[in-house]
Amino acid sequence: MEAASISHNNFEQCIKCTICTVYCPVLKVNPAFPGPKHGGPDHERLRLKNPEFYDEALKYCLNCKRCEVACPSNVKIGDIIQSARIKHQKKPGKIRDFLLAHTDFMGTMATSFAPLINPVLGLGISKAALDGVLSIDRHRAFPKYTGQKFETWMKKQAETQSRYPEQVSYFHGCYVNYNNPQLGKDLVKIFNALGIGVQMLKNEKCCGVPLISNGYIGKAQKNGKSNLKAIRESVMDKNIPIVASSSSCTFTLRDEYPHLLDIDNTEVREHIEYATRYIYRLFSNPDRIKKLKFTDRKLNVVYHVPCHMKKMGWEIYTIELLKLIPNIKLTTFDSNCCGIAGTYGFKKENYKASQEIGKPLFDMIERSGADYVVSDCETCKWQIDMSTSQTCHHPLSFLAQILTN
Ligand code: SF4
Ligand code: SF4
């Protein structure tokens, strides 16, 4: 598959200021990684002349886009690196990468045997086997699989949901479907409390994040085209907007589809929203917010901004939404990447760097004495749950927990 045209990736705009190198979390801990400036715009000039200049060490890029957020010249550094990986890196061959990439396949298999799979995955002997045979690091804790998929529960709600006069279509993502249906139920509860019904998208597929990062670009494109068809039907034919509860799914549907997968989503992009953004706008209507009653308990809440929320610039909606809740003392961490980056931190060769990258965040959480740790991304949650004494909550699950009506 050909990568997205390099002309989209504006490497000529680099003014060599090196600011991106200060913000790259990998460069701080892994000397083998060339970094955003060298691996991005600098090497792109060389790669265009001769693909042999491609450096396999670009596989260490987390695709966090922190470099892009920092760049004063708006160079799409992360996109340049990912496009180079798509175009030049060795084809995926490892069984491990196949299993980590195909979340739909793994989720469908695992949910059927969840009561058996969950305890087995937690055993020391299973972790040692995964480490030794597949190079999935033994320290990593797998999220538990659910016995009933979110989609199964949602199908039973279809009639009730259709009675609401206003509707949204929900892109639930693999994590909600196979691991944490409660998050999807929390979203439905909040939207219903605001007088809005929730529909599923037709035939939703994995958004493509793990497929892209593990090199399965053809499959990611196939999923992307199928998702776009369903999104178009909802937005264009039914005039129903899309909301998602995963920051990385939202970012991928909006930005990685056109930038990395050559999927043109121009007609619908502005109608694909992250849930807290959508709800924040609803909360600005006093008639809506007065329908909701929250706990009187005073709560100390800390918020970690996931990388893809930072890239979208949408952390402001989660922050301002949480600030609207009475009795909450909110602290937003000045944190960088948590280090896990989806499936990246599961790989044995990345585990040490992943934990070193996340260490400043783990320390902030431990020092905070927070009642609740909140973050929008499921894999940030896995990293925080595994590496600190706290449990990380999605903002919607947090809201659903403190809602008293
Ligand atoms: S921050 Fe942007 S302009 Fe500065 S070196 Fe990096 S890519 Fe170039
Ligand atoms: S996307 Fe993240 S890991 Fe990759 S070069 Fe940019 S800052 Fe570094």
CSV table of C-alpha atoms and ligand atoms in Angstrom, one decimal:
chain,number,residue,atom,x,y,z
A,1,MET,CA,0.0,0.0,0.0
A,2,GLU,CA,1.3,3.5,-0.8
A,3,ALA,CA,1.5,5.9,2.1
A,4,ALA,CA,-0.4,9.2,2.1
A,5,SER,CA,1.3,11.6,-0.3
A,6,ILE,CA,4.3,13.1,1.3
A,7,SER,CA,3.4,16.6,0.0
A,8,HIS,CA,0.8,16.6,2.8
A,9,ASN,CA,3.5,16.4,5.3
A,10,ASN,CA,5.2,19.8,4.9
A,11,PHE,CA,8.7,18.8,6.1
A,12,GLU,CA,10.1,21.9,4.3
A,13,GLN,CA,8.5,24.1,7.0
A,14,CYS,CA,11.0,22.9,9.6
A,15,ILE,CA,13.0,25.9,10.9
A,16,LYS,CA,15.5,23.6,12.8
A,17,CYS,CA,14.6,25.1,16.2
A,18,THR,CA,14.8,21.7,17.9
A,19,ILE,CA,11.8,22.4,20.2
A,20,CYS,CA,10.2,19.1,19.3
A,21,THR,CA,13.2,17.2,20.7
A,22,VAL,CA,12.5,18.7,24.1
A,23,TYR,CA,9.0,17.4,24.2
A,24,CYS,CA,9.6,13.9,22.7
A,25,PRO,CA,9.1,11.4,25.6
A,26,VAL,CA,11.0,8.6,23.8
A,27,LEU,CA,14.1,10.7,23.1
A,28,LYS,CA,14.6,11.2,26.9
A,29,VAL,CA,14.8,7.5,27.6
A,30,ASN,CA,15.9,5.7,24.5
A,31,PRO,CA,19.2,6.8,22.8
A,32,ALA,CA,18.5,4.4,19.9
A,33,PHE,CA,15.6,6.6,18.7
A,34,PRO,CA,16.7,9.4,16.3
A,35,GLY,CA,14.0,11.8,17.7
A,36,PRO,CA,11.3,13.9,16.0
A,37,LYS,CA,13.6,16.4,14.2
A,38,HIS,CA,16.1,13.8,12.8
A,39,GLY,CA,13.6,11.0,12.2
A,40,GLY,CA,11.0,13.5,10.9
A,41,PRO,CA,11.8,16.4,8.6
A,42,ASP,CA,15.6,15.9,8.5
A,43,HIS,CA,15.6,12.3,7.4
A,44,GLU,CA,12.5,12.8,5.1
A,45,ARG,CA,14.7,14.8,2.7
A,46,LEU,CA,17.1,11.8,2.6
A,47,ARG,CA,14.4,9.2,2.4
A,48,LEU,CA,12.9,11.0,-0.6
A,49,LYS,CA,16.3,10.7,-2.4
A,50,ASN,CA,16.9,7.1,-1.4
A,51,PRO,CA,14.6,4.9,0.7
A,52,GLU,CA,17.6,3.1,2.1
A,53,PHE,CA,18.1,6.0,4.5
A,54,TYR,CA,15.0,4.7,6.3
A,55,ASP,CA,16.0,4.0,9.9
A,56,GLU,CA,14.3,0.9,11.5
A,57,ALA,CA,14.6,2.7,14.9
A,58,LEU,CA,11.6,4.8,13.9
A,59,LYS,CA,9.6,1.9,15.3
A,60,TYR,CA,10.3,3.4,18.7
A,61,CYS,CA,8.1,6.4,17.9
A,62,LEU,CA,4.9,6.3,20.1
A,63,ASN,CA,2.9,8.3,17.6
A,64,CYS,CA,2.0,10.5,20.6
A,65,LYS,CA,2.2,13.7,18.5
A,66,ARG,CA,3.6,15.6,21.4
A,67,CYS,CA,6.2,16.9,19.0
A,68,GLU,CA,3.5,18.3,16.6
A,69,VAL,CA,1.8,20.1,19.5
A,70,ALA,CA,5.2,21.7,20.4
A,71,CYS,CA,6.3,22.6,16.9
A,72,PRO,CA,6.1,26.4,16.2
A,73,SER,CA,6.1,25.8,12.5
A,74,ASN,CA,3.2,23.3,12.4
A,75,VAL,CA,5.3,20.6,10.9
A,76,LYS,CA,3.4,17.3,10.9
A,77,ILE,CA,6.3,15.5,12.4
A,78,GLY,CA,4.4,12.5,13.8
A,79,ASP,CA,2.6,12.0,10.5
A,80,ILE,CA,5.9,12.2,8.6
A,81,ILE,CA,7.4,9.5,10.8
A,82,GLN,CA,4.3,7.3,10.6
A,83,SER,CA,4.0,7.7,6.8
A,84,ALA,CA,7.7,6.7,6.5
A,85,ARG,CA,7.0,3.6,8.7
A,86,ILE,CA,4.0,2.7,6.5
A,87,LYS,CA,6.1,3.1,3.4
A,88,HIS,CA,9.4,1.6,4.3
A,89,GLN,CA,9.3,-0.6,7.5
A,90,LYS,CA,9.7,-4.3,7.3
A,91,LYS,CA,6.3,-6.1,6.9
A,92,PRO,CA,4.8,-7.4,10.1
A,93,GLY,CA,5.5,-11.0,10.7
A,94,LYS,CA,5.4,-11.7,14.4
A,95,ILE,CA,2.4,-13.6,15.9
A,96,ARG,CA,2.5,-11.2,18.8
A,97,ASP,CA,2.0,-8.1,16.6
A,98,PHE,CA,-0.9,-9.8,14.8
A,99,LEU,CA,-2.6,-10.6,18.1
A,100,LEU,CA,-2.0,-7.1,19.6
A,101,ALA,CA,-3.2,-5.4,16.3
A,102,HIS,CA,-6.4,-7.4,15.7
A,103,THR,CA,-8.5,-6.3,18.7
A,104,ASP,CA,-11.8,-7.2,17.1
A,105,PHE,CA,-10.6,-10.8,16.4
A,106,MET,CA,-9.0,-11.1,19.9
A,107,GLY,CA,-12.0,-9.5,21.6
A,108,THR,CA,-14.5,-11.8,19.9
A,109,MET,CA,-12.5,-14.9,20.8
A,110,ALA,CA,-11.8,-13.8,24.4
A,111,THR,CA,-15.3,-12.6,25.3
A,112,SER,CA,-16.7,-16.1,24.5
A,113,PHE,CA,-14.4,-17.6,27.0
A,114,ALA,CA,-14.0,-14.7,29.4
A,115,PRO,CA,-14.5,-16.7,32.7
A,116,LEU,CA,-11.6,-18.9,31.7
A,117,ILE,CA,-9.3,-16.4,29.9
A,118,ASN,CA,-9.3,-13.7,32.6
A,119,PRO,CA,-7.9,-15.9,35.4
A,120,VAL,CA,-5.5,-17.7,33.0
A,121,LEU,CA,-4.0,-14.4,31.7
A,122,GLY,CA,-3.4,-13.3,35.3
A,123,LEU,CA,-1.4,-16.3,36.2
A,124,GLY,CA,2.4,-16.0,36.6
A,125,ILE,CA,3.0,-19.0,34.5
A,126,SER,CA,0.9,-17.5,31.6
A,127,LYS,CA,2.7,-14.2,31.8
A,128,ALA,CA,6.1,-16.0,31.7
A,129,ALA,CA,4.9,-18.0,28.7
A,130,LEU,CA,3.7,-14.8,26.9
A,131,ASP,CA,7.0,-13.2,27.7
A,132,GLY,CA,9.1,-16.1,26.6
A,133,VAL,CA,7.2,-17.2,23.5
A,134,LEU,CA,5.6,-14.0,22.2
A,135,SER,CA,7.8,-11.2,23.8
A,136,ILE,CA,4.8,-9.6,25.6
A,137,ASP,CA,6.4,-8.3,28.7
A,138,ARG,CA,5.6,-10.4,31.9
A,139,HIS,CA,5.1,-7.3,34.0
A,140,ARG,CA,2.2,-6.1,31.8
A,141,ALA,CA,-1.4,-6.7,33.1
A,142,PHE,CA,-3.9,-7.4,30.4
A,143,PRO,CA,-7.3,-5.7,30.7
A,144,LYS,CA,-10.0,-8.1,31.7
A,145,TYR,CA,-12.5,-9.3,29.0
A,146,THR,CA,-16.2,-9.0,29.5
A,147,GLY,CA,-18.6,-12.0,29.3
A,148,GLN,CA,-21.2,-9.9,27.5
A,149,LYS,CA,-20.2,-7.5,24.7
A,150,PHE,CA,-21.4,-3.9,24.9
A,151,GLU,CA,-23.1,-4.4,21.5
A,152,THR,CA,-25.2,-7.3,22.9
A,153,TRP,CA,-26.4,-5.1,25.8
A,154,MET,CA,-27.0,-2.1,23.5
A,155,LYS,CA,-29.1,-4.1,21.0
A,156,LYS,CA,-31.6,-4.7,23.9
A,157,GLN,CA,-31.8,-1.0,24.5
A,158,ALA,CA,-32.5,0.0,20.9
A,159,GLU,CA,-36.2,0.5,21.3
A,160,THR,CA,-36.0,2.5,24.6
A,161,GLN,CA,-33.2,4.7,23.1
A,162,SER,CA,-35.2,5.4,19.9
A,163,ARG,CA,-38.0,7.0,21.9
A,164,TYR,CA,-35.8,10.1,22.7
A,165,PRO,CA,-36.5,13.0,20.4
A,166,GLU,CA,-32.8,13.8,20.0
A,167,GLN,CA,-30.2,11.2,19.1
A,168,VAL,CA,-26.4,10.6,18.9
A,169,SER,CA,-24.6,7.7,17.2
A,170,TYR,CA,-22.0,6.2,19.5
A,171,PHE,CA,-18.6,4.9,18.3
A,172,HIS,CA,-17.9,2.7,21.3
A,173,GLY,CA,-14.5,1.3,20.2
A,174,CYS,CA,-13.0,-2.1,21.1
A,175,TYR,CA,-12.3,-1.4,24.7
A,176,VAL,CA,-15.9,-0.7,25.6
A,177,ASN,CA,-17.2,-3.6,23.5
A,178,TYR,CA,-14.8,-6.3,24.8
A,179,ASN,CA,-13.3,-5.0,28.1
A,180,ASN,CA,-15.4,-2.3,29.7
A,181,PRO,CA,-19.0,-2.2,28.6
A,182,GLN,CA,-19.8,-0.3,31.8
A,183,LEU,CA,-18.1,2.8,30.3
A,184,GLY,CA,-20.6,2.6,27.4
A,185,LYS,CA,-23.5,2.2,29.8
A,186,ASP,CA,-22.3,5.2,31.7
A,187,LEU,CA,-22.3,7.2,28.5
A,188,VAL,CA,-25.8,6.1,27.7
A,189,LYS,CA,-26.9,7.0,31.3
A,190,ILE,CA,-25.5,10.5,31.0
A,191,PHE,CA,-26.9,11.2,27.5
A,192,ASN,CA,-30.3,9.8,28.6
A,193,ALA,CA,-30.3,12.1,31.7
A,194,LEU,CA,-29.8,15.0,29.3
A,195,GLY,CA,-32.7,13.9,27.2
A,196,ILE,CA,-30.8,12.3,24.4
A,197,GLY,CA,-31.0,8.7,23.0
A,198,VAL,CA,-28.0,6.8,21.9
A,199,GLN,CA,-27.7,4.6,18.8
A,200,MET,CA,-25.0,2.2,17.7
A,201,LEU,CA,-23.3,2.7,14.4
A,202,LYS,CA,-24.0,0.1,11.8
A,203,ASN,CA,-21.3,-2.6,11.7
A,204,GLU,CA,-18.7,-0.7,13.7
A,205,LYS,CA,-15.1,-1.9,13.3
A,206,CYS,CA,-11.9,-1.2,15.2
A,207,CYS,CA,-10.9,2.4,14.4
A,208,GLY,CA,-7.5,1.2,13.3
A,209,VAL,CA,-5.1,2.5,16.0
A,210,PRO,CA,-3.5,-0.9,16.9
A,211,LEU,CA,-3.5,-1.9,13.2
A,212,ILE,CA,-1.6,1.2,12.1
A,213,SER,CA,0.9,1.0,14.9
A,214,ASN,CA,1.6,-2.7,14.2
A,215,GLY,CA,1.9,-2.3,10.4
A,216,TYR,CA,-1.4,-3.7,9.2
A,217,ILE,CA,-2.2,-0.8,7.0
A,218,GLY,CA,-4.4,-2.6,4.5
A,219,LYS,CA,-6.7,-3.9,7.2
A,220,ALA,CA,-6.8,-0.5,8.9
A,221,GLN,CA,-7.9,1.0,5.6
A,222,LYS,CA,-10.6,-1.6,5.1
A,223,ASN,CA,-11.9,-0.9,8.6
A,224,GLY,CA,-11.6,2.8,8.1
A,225,LYS,CA,-13.7,2.7,4.9
A,226,SER,CA,-16.4,0.6,6.5
A,227,ASN,CA,-16.5,3.0,9.5
A,228,LEU,CA,-16.7,6.0,7.3
A,229,LYS,CA,-19.6,4.5,5.4
A,230,ALA,CA,-21.5,4.0,8.6
A,231,ILE,CA,-20.6,7.5,9.9
A,232,ARG,CA,-21.7,9.1,6.6
A,233,GLU,CA,-25.1,7.3,6.8
A,234,SER,CA,-25.6,8.6,10.3
A,235,VAL,CA,-24.4,12.2,9.7
A,236,MET,CA,-25.4,12.8,6.1
A,237,ASP,CA,-28.6,10.6,5.8
A,238,LYS,CA,-30.0,10.8,9.3
A,239,ASN,CA,-28.5,14.1,10.5
A,240,ILE,CA,-27.3,12.3,13.7
A,241,PRO,CA,-23.8,13.3,15.0
A,242,ILE,CA,-21.1,10.8,16.2
A,243,VAL,CA,-19.7,10.8,19.7
A,244,ALA,CA,-16.9,8.6,20.9
A,245,SER,CA,-15.6,7.9,24.4
A,246,SER,CA,-12.0,7.0,23.5
A,247,SER,CA,-9.7,10.0,22.7
A,248,SER,CA,-7.5,7.9,20.4
A,249,CYS,CA,-10.5,6.5,18.5
A,250,THR,CA,-11.8,10.1,18.1
A,251,PHE,CA,-8.5,11.3,16.9
A,252,THR,CA,-8.0,8.5,14.5
A,253,LEU,CA,-11.5,8.9,12.9
A,254,ARG,CA,-10.9,12.6,12.5
A,255,ASP,CA,-7.2,12.9,11.6
A,256,GLU,CA,-5.4,9.7,11.0
A,257,TYR,CA,-7.9,8.6,8.4
A,258,PRO,CA,-7.0,11.4,6.0
A,259,HIS,CA,-3.4,11.8,7.1
A,260,LEU,CA,-2.2,8.2,7.2
A,261,LEU,CA,-4.8,6.1,5.5
A,262,ASP,CA,-5.8,8.3,2.6
A,263,ILE,CA,-9.4,8.1,3.6
A,264,ASP,CA,-11.2,11.4,2.9
A,265,ASN,CA,-13.5,12.2,5.7
A,266,THR,CA,-14.0,15.9,4.9
A,267,GLU,CA,-17.8,15.8,4.7
A,268,VAL,CA,-18.2,14.3,8.2
A,269,ARG,CA,-15.1,15.2,10.2
A,270,GLU,CA,-16.7,18.1,12.1
A,271,HIS,CA,-19.5,15.8,13.2
A,272,ILE,CA,-17.2,13.3,14.9
A,273,GLU,CA,-16.9,14.5,18.5
A,274,TYR,CA,-15.3,13.4,21.7
A,275,ALA,CA,-18.1,12.9,24.3
A,276,THR,CA,-17.0,15.4,26.9
A,277,ARG,CA,-16.9,18.1,24.2
A,278,TYR,CA,-20.4,17.3,23.1
A,279,ILE,CA,-21.7,17.2,26.7
A,280,TYR,CA,-19.9,20.4,27.7
A,281,ARG,CA,-21.8,22.3,25.1
A,282,LEU,CA,-25.0,20.8,26.3
A,283,PHE,CA,-24.1,21.8,29.9
A,284,SER,CA,-23.9,25.4,28.8
A,285,ASN,CA,-27.7,25.2,28.5
A,286,PRO,CA,-29.1,25.7,32.1
A,287,ASP,CA,-32.2,23.7,31.3
A,288,ARG,CA,-30.2,20.7,30.6
A,289,ILE,CA,-27.8,20.9,33.5
A,290,LYS,CA,-30.5,21.4,36.1
A,291,LYS,CA,-31.8,18.0,35.2
A,292,LEU,CA,-28.7,16.4,36.7
A,293,LYS,CA,-28.1,16.0,40.4
A,294,PHE,CA,-24.6,15.3,41.7
A,295,THR,CA,-23.3,14.1,45.0
A,296,ASP,CA,-22.6,16.7,47.8
A,297,ARG,CA,-19.3,15.0,48.7
A,298,LYS,CA,-16.3,17.2,48.3
A,299,LEU,CA,-13.9,15.5,46.0
A,300,ASN,CA,-10.2,16.0,45.2
A,301,VAL,CA,-9.9,15.0,41.5
A,302,VAL,CA,-6.7,14.9,39.4
A,303,TYR,CA,-6.8,14.8,35.6
A,304,HIS,CA,-4.1,13.4,33.2
A,305,VAL,CA,-4.4,14.7,29.6
A,306,PRO,CA,-3.9,11.8,27.1
A,307,CYS,CA,-1.6,12.6,24.1
A,308,HIS,CA,-4.3,12.5,21.5
A,309,MET,CA,-6.5,14.8,23.5
A,310,LYS,CA,-3.6,17.2,23.7
A,311,LYS,CA,-3.1,16.9,19.9
A,312,MET,CA,-6.8,17.7,19.3
A,313,GLY,CA,-6.7,20.5,21.8
A,314,TRP,CA,-9.9,19.1,23.4
A,315,GLU,CA,-8.7,18.5,27.0
A,316,ILE,CA,-10.2,21.9,27.7
A,317,TYR,CA,-13.7,20.3,27.3
A,318,THR,CA,-13.0,17.6,29.9
A,319,ILE,CA,-11.5,20.2,32.2
A,320,GLU,CA,-14.3,22.7,31.9
A,321,LEU,CA,-16.9,20.0,32.2
A,322,LEU,CA,-15.4,18.7,35.4
A,323,LYS,CA,-15.2,22.3,36.7
A,324,LEU,CA,-18.9,22.7,36.3
A,325,ILE,CA,-19.6,20.0,38.8
A,326,PRO,CA,-20.1,21.4,42.3
A,327,ASN,CA,-17.8,20.4,45.2
A,328,ILE,CA,-14.9,19.3,42.9
A,329,LYS,CA,-11.4,20.5,43.5
A,330,LEU,CA,-9.8,19.7,40.1
A,331,THR,CA,-6.0,19.6,39.4
A,332,THR,CA,-4.8,19.2,35.9
A,333,PHE,CA,-1.4,17.6,35.8
A,334,ASP,CA,1.3,19.2,33.7
A,335,SER,CA,2.1,15.6,32.5
A,336,ASN,CA,3.6,14.2,29.4
A,337,CYS,CA,2.8,10.8,27.8
A,338,CYS,CA,2.0,8.0,30.3
A,339,GLY,CA,4.3,5.7,28.2
A,340,ILE,CA,2.0,2.9,27.2
A,341,ALA,CA,0.8,4.2,23.8
A,342,GLY,CA,-1.7,1.4,23.1
A,343,THR,CA,0.1,-1.8,22.4
A,344,TYR,CA,3.6,-0.3,22.4
A,345,GLY,CA,4.2,-0.8,26.1
A,346,PHE,CA,3.1,-4.4,26.0
A,347,LYS,CA,6.1,-5.3,23.8
A,348,LYS,CA,9.1,-6.6,25.8
A,349,GLU,CA,11.6,-4.4,23.9
A,350,ASN,CA,9.6,-1.3,24.9
A,351,TYR,CA,8.5,-2.1,28.4
A,352,LYS,CA,11.4,-0.4,30.2
A,353,ALA,CA,11.2,2.8,28.2
A,354,SER,CA,7.4,2.8,28.6
A,355,GLN,CA,7.7,2.7,32.4
A,356,GLU,CA,10.5,5.3,32.5
A,357,ILE,CA,8.4,7.6,30.3
A,358,GLY,CA,5.4,7.2,32.7
A,359,LYS,CA,7.4,7.6,35.9
A,360,PRO,CA,6.9,11.4,36.4
A,361,LEU,CA,3.1,10.9,36.0
A,362,PHE,CA,3.1,7.9,38.4
A,363,ASP,CA,4.9,10.0,41.0
A,364,MET,CA,2.5,13.0,40.6
A,365,ILE,CA,-0.5,10.6,41.1
A,366,GLU,CA,1.0,9.0,44.2
A,367,ARG,CA,1.8,12.5,45.7
A,368,SER,CA,-1.6,13.9,44.9
A,369,GLY,CA,-3.7,12.2,47.6
A,370,ALA,CA,-6.6,12.3,45.0
A,371,ASP,CA,-10.0,10.8,45.6
A,372,TYR,CA,-10.3,10.2,41.9
A,373,VAL,CA,-7.7,10.0,39.0
A,374,VAL,CA,-9.4,10.8,35.7
A,375,SER,CA,-8.2,10.4,32.1
A,376,ASP,CA,-9.9,10.0,28.8
A,377,CYS,CA,-7.8,7.2,27.2
A,378,GLU,CA,-8.3,3.5,28.0
A,379,THR,CA,-4.6,2.7,27.6
A,380,CYS,CA,-3.6,5.5,29.9
A,381,LYS,CA,-5.9,3.8,32.4
A,382,TRP,CA,-4.2,0.5,32.0
A,383,GLN,CA,-0.8,2.1,32.6
A,384,ILE,CA,-2.0,4.1,35.6
A,385,ASP,CA,-3.9,1.1,37.1
A,386,MET,CA,-0.8,-1.1,36.7
A,387,SER,CA,1.8,1.4,37.8
A,388,THR,CA,0.3,3.3,40.7
A,389,SER,CA,-1.8,2.5,43.8
A,390,GLN,CA,-4.8,4.4,42.2
A,391,THR,CA,-7.5,3.4,39.8
A,392,CYS,CA,-8.0,5.6,36.8
A,393,HIS,CA,-11.6,6.6,35.8
A,394,HIS,CA,-12.9,7.8,32.5
A,395,PRO,CA,-14.5,11.2,32.9
A,396,LEU,CA,-17.9,9.8,31.9
A,397,SER,CA,-17.7,6.9,34.4
A,398,PHE,CA,-16.7,9.5,37.0
A,399,LEU,CA,-19.7,11.6,36.2
A,400,ALA,CA,-22.0,8.6,36.2
A,401,GLN,CA,-20.7,7.5,39.6
A,402,ILE,CA,-21.3,10.9,41.2
A,403,LEU,CA,-24.7,11.4,39.5
A,404,THR,CA,-27.5,10.8,42.0
A,405,ASN,CA,-30.5,10.9,39.7
B,1,SF4,S1,9.8,21.9,16.4
B,1,SF4,FE1,9.1,21.9,14.2
B,1,SF4,S2,10.4,23.5,13.3
B,1,SF4,FE2,11.4,23.0,15.2
B,1,SF4,S3,12.9,21.4,14.7
B,1,SF4,FE3,11.0,20.4,15.3
B,1,SF4,S4,10.0,20.0,13.3
B,1,SF4,FE4,11.5,21.6,12.9
B,2,SF4,S1,5.2,11.3,17.9
B,2,SF4,FE1,5.8,11.3,20.1
B,2,SF4,S2,7.4,9.6,20.2
B,2,SF4,FE2,7.1,10.1,18.0
B,2,SF4,S3,8.7,11.6,17.6
B,2,SF4,FE3,6.8,12.8,18.1
B,2,SF4,S4,7.0,13.2,20.3
B,2,SF4,FE4,8.5,11.5,19.8
